[in-house]
Amino acid sequence: MVRDISKKIIEINYKIADLELKKAFILSNMCSARSMSIGEDKVQTSHNNCGLEDGFSKISEIEETMRKYSDRLVRLQDKLTRVLREAQMCEIISENAKEVLAKRYIDLKPWNIICNEMAMNYRTIRSIERRAFDKLEKASIT
């Protein structure tokens, strides 16, 4: 259960990041959606309004999808926060385990940052994570 929640959190976070990149790409294309022609007497620029309208429409769709993902992400993070709080109160997991899981799945920090902040190597951090998940699953906290 907790492993599933954590996997979904990471998947949604990657989907949101991917949508951010798509949005930036569309904005970049919209900014360059100007054509320029040079005549004998003057330089004429024309805006591709159809491309801009299409771009704004796509951005609107992307933002709506991002809002849905963000709402789901917040709900999953809230659920995980409650699980971690309860698990620590019942002394199912250690403070270190709670900190590792919170940094990764609530704060969405990459592993290398967590290792630096906690002054532990990657294998130790992942071992703490794996044992915490095992303990949480055995305790069936949901």
mmCIF file with all atom_site columns, N, CA and C in Angstrom, residues 100 115 120-131:
data_model
loop_
_atom_site.group_PDB
_atom_site.id
_atom_site.type_symbol
_atom_site.label_atom_id
_atom_site.label_alt_id
_atom_site.label_comp_id
_atom_site.label_asym_id
_atom_site.label_entity_id
_atom_site.label_seq_id
_atom_site.pdbx_PDB_ins_code
_atom_site.Cartn_x
_atom_site.Cartn_y
_atom_site.Cartn_z
_atom_site.occupancy
_atom_site.B_iso_or_equiv
_atom_site.pdbx_formal_charge
_atom_site.auth_seq_id
_atom_site.auth_comp_id
_atom_site.auth_asym_id
_atom_site.auth_atom_id
_atom_site.pdbx_PDB_model_num
ATOM 1  N N  . VAL A 1 100 ? 13.599 10.091 5.777  1.00 0.00 ? 100 VAL A N  1
ATOM 2  C CA . VAL A 1 100 ? 13.938 9.666  4.414  1.00 0.00 ? 100 VAL A CA 1
ATOM 3  C C  . VAL A 1 100 ? 12.688 9.646  3.540  1.00 0.00 ? 100 VAL A C  1
ATOM 4  N N  . CYS A 1 115 ? 20.832 12.234 0.469  1.00 0.00 ? 115 CYS A N  1
ATOM 5  C CA . CYS A 1 115 ? 22.096 11.696 0.988  1.00 0.00 ? 115 CYS A CA 1
ATOM 6  C C  . CYS A 1 115 ? 22.963 12.805 1.581  1.00 0.00 ? 115 CYS A C  1
ATOM 7  N N  . MET A 1 120 ? 24.570 10.564 4.676  1.00 0.00 ? 120 MET A N  1
ATOM 8  C CA . MET A 1 120 ? 24.610 9.108  4.531  1.00 0.00 ? 120 MET A CA 1
ATOM 9  C C  . MET A 1 120 ? 24.799 8.775  3.063  1.00 0.00 ? 120 MET A C  1
ATOM 10 N N  . ASN A 1 121 ? 25.329 7.576  2.815  1.00 0.00 ? 121 ASN A N  1
ATOM 11 C CA . ASN A 1 121 ? 25.495 7.202  1.415  1.00 0.00 ? 121 ASN A CA 1
ATOM 12 C C  . ASN A 1 121 ? 24.183 6.661  0.836  1.00 0.00 ? 121 ASN A C  1
ATOM 13 N N  . TYR A 1 122 ? 24.168 6.559  -0.471 1.00 0.00 ? 122 TYR A N  1
ATOM 14 C CA . TYR A 1 122 ? 22.967 6.167  -1.209 1.00 0.00 ? 122 TYR A CA 1
ATOM 15 C C  . TYR A 1 122 ? 22.438 4.804  -0.765 1.00 0.00 ? 122 TYR A C  1
ATOM 16 N N  . ARG A 1 123 ? 23.329 3.839  -0.627 1.00 0.00 ? 123 ARG A N  1
ATOM 17 C CA . ARG A 1 123 ? 22.897 2.484  -0.256 1.00 0.00 ? 123 ARG A CA 1
ATOM 18 C C  . ARG A 1 123 ? 22.248 2.464  1.127  1.00 0.00 ? 123 ARG A C  1
ATOM 19 N N  . THR A 1 124 ? 22.784 3.247  2.052  1.00 0.00 ? 124 THR A N  1
ATOM 20 C CA . THR A 1 124 ? 22.210 3.308  3.395  1.00 0.00 ? 124 THR A CA 1
ATOM 21 C C  . THR A 1 124 ? 20.814 3.921  3.353  1.00 0.00 ? 124 THR A C  1
ATOM 22 N N  . ILE A 1 125 ? 20.676 5.015  2.620  1.00 0.00 ? 125 ILE A N  1
ATOM 23 C CA . ILE A 1 125 ? 19.383 5.694  2.505  1.00 0.00 ? 125 ILE A CA 1
ATOM 24 C C  . ILE A 1 125 ? 18.346 4.756  1.885  1.00 0.00 ? 125 ILE A C  1
ATOM 25 N N  . ARG A 1 126 ? 18.719 4.078  0.809  1.00 0.00 ? 126 ARG A N  1
ATOM 26 C CA . ARG A 1 126 ? 17.771 3.168  0.152  1.00 0.00 ? 126 ARG A CA 1
ATOM 27 C C  . ARG A 1 126 ? 17.432 1.976  1.046  1.00 0.00 ? 126 ARG A C  1
ATOM 28 N N  . SER A 1 127 ? 18.387 1.537  1.842  1.00 0.00 ? 127 SER A N  1
ATOM 29 C CA . SER A 1 127 ? 18.138 0.448  2.785  1.00 0.00 ? 127 SER A CA 1
ATOM 30 C C  . SER A 1 127 ? 17.142 0.890  3.860  1.00 0.00 ? 127 SER A C  1
ATOM 31 N N  . ILE A 1 128 ? 17.311 2.100  4.354  1.00 0.00 ? 128 ILE A N  1
ATOM 32 C CA . ILE A 1 128 ? 16.365 2.656  5.334  1.00 0.00 ? 128 ILE A CA 1
ATOM 33 C C  . ILE A 1 128 ? 14.972 2.715  4.723  1.00 0.00 ? 128 ILE A C  1
ATOM 34 N N  . GLU A 1 129 ? 14.903 3.172  3.468  1.00 0.00 ? 129 GLU A N  1
ATOM 35 C CA . GLU A 1 129 ? 13.618 3.255  2.775  1.00 0.00 ? 129 GLU A CA 1
ATOM 36 C C  . GLU A 1 129 ? 12.967 1.873  2.650  1.00 0.00 ? 129 GLU A C  1
ATOM 37 N N  . ARG A 1 130 ? 13.731 0.905  2.192  1.00 0.00 ? 130 ARG A N  1
ATOM 38 C CA . ARG A 1 130 ? 13.208 -0.447 1.969  1.00 0.00 ? 130 ARG A CA 1
ATOM 39 C C  . ARG A 1 130 ? 12.708 -1.073 3.284  1.00 0.00 ? 130 ARG A C  1
ATOM 40 N N  . ARG A 1 131 ? 13.480 -0.926 4.364  1.00 0.00 ? 131 ARG A N  1
ATOM 41 C CA . ARG A 1 131 ? 13.059 -1.480 5.657  1.00 0.00 ? 131 ARG A CA 1
ATOM 42 C C  . ARG A 1 131 ? 11.807 -0.767 6.179  1.00 0.00 ? 131 ARG A C  1
#
